Amino acid sequence: MISKDIELAAEIVKNDGVIGFPTETVYGLAGNIYSTKAVNKIYSIKQRPLHNPLIVHIKEVGDLDQIAIEIPEIAGIMAQKFWPGPLTLVLKKHPNISELITAGHQTVAVRVPNHPIALALLRQLDFPLAAPSANPFGSISPTTPEHVEAYFKEKVPVVLDGGNCKEGIESTIVGFKGESAVIYRLGSLSKEEIEKVTGPAILFNKAEEAPEAPGMLSKHYAPQSTLYVTDNLSESISKFSDKKIGLLTFRQHREEQNSKHQVILSPIGSLKEAASKLYTALHELDAMKVDIIIAERFPDHDLGRTINDRLERASKQ
Ligand code: TXA
Ligand code: MG
């Protein structure tokens, strides 16, 4: 059930239940971090492997000390600057944080979401919420309450309605090597924005180095239809001319293409707007039951880099 009732959502999570909840990035599947029952439910509903850790959501920077210890100075500066917002920090875990949440790691991922309803809910609780994105493992993350309901039906009794997610792509995950920032997952906060605060950041490369951030798994965020990423739209459209094509472009309309099966992410050429609409567009194109989705590669800077990262992973066979 999609509902605006924050009290009801609070009651459910107070009783070891799991709800769908809105954040500015994507919807999450949320439960009490201190309830083993709730955390187990999150993993099982999402069909998430137990070795993939969850993100802890807190209501304000002041709660960070209950979640993490030995916080590097630069992490504190980032928290002050970017929270509430789409930045997840990976820090040494507080002893009270269970290894079920951190998947056995001694680090914990934590953030303050920038969504009025998420914050209102968190303020009614005396515990933080663990929440992965509210999609079955490997599929496209949800950016509307309807996406969550369609994925999980009655397995998630209440999806708290916070409308469409403003950012539309997951948070950026940042850890530290000494005082240097390491980006584990590109996200709604661009590398450029982060580097203004941290100086040059290291882009953590791929699951091969360590499966620490499954957001880095090579195949992820995938639609049902095959996704094909290209630098040359005309060539790709003719290559697949015998197929029902769904087209995902940055700003141009393609005359040769049935406009019903085309989504233009930002006619004005805004990377931020394009990022915010990316998952919604993939959900829409999937629902049209096209044979193939052809997506244009984005300029590889700012949020274009994040969009390309998601397109690449979603297109892996
Ligand atoms: O925007 C978001 O971050 C959304 C909303 C709901 O907050 N959540 C989200 O959660 O994207 P999820 O579970 O889909 O992705 C969390 C990512 C995973 O790739 C996980 O591996 C990584 O965070 N992560 C969690 N704990 C970690 C840790 N200790 N070290 C490195 N990565 C970690
Ligand atoms: Mg996810």
PDB file of N, CA, C and O in Angstrom, residues 217 237 260 276:
ATOM      1  N   LEU A 217      29.582  -3.760  -8.705  1.00  0.00           N
ATOM      2  CA  LEU A 217      29.492  -4.997  -9.484  1.00  0.00           C
ATOM      3  C   LEU A 217      29.317  -4.628 -10.943  1.00  0.00           C
ATOM      4  O   LEU A 217      28.578  -3.712 -11.271  1.00  0.00           O
ATOM      5  N   ILE A 237      21.163   2.691 -34.610  1.00  0.00           N
ATOM      6  CA  ILE A 237      19.759   2.554 -34.997  1.00  0.00           C
ATOM      7  C   ILE A 237      19.658   1.717 -36.274  1.00  0.00           C
ATOM      8  O   ILE A 237      18.828   0.827 -36.380  1.00  0.00           O
ATOM      9  N   LYS A 260       7.255   7.751 -29.759  1.00  0.00           N
ATOM     10  CA  LYS A 260       6.641   7.091 -28.586  1.00  0.00           C
ATOM     11  C   LYS A 260       7.667   6.270 -27.823  1.00  0.00           C
ATOM     12  O   LYS A 260       7.559   6.064 -26.633  1.00  0.00           O
ATOM     13  N   SER A 276      18.541  12.896 -13.039  1.00  0.00           N
ATOM     14  CA  SER A 276      17.332  12.727 -12.216  1.00  0.00           C
ATOM     15  C   SER A 276      16.269  11.907 -12.947  1.00  0.00           C
ATOM     16  O   SER A 276      15.412  11.314 -12.324  1.00  0.00           O
TER      17      SER A 276
END
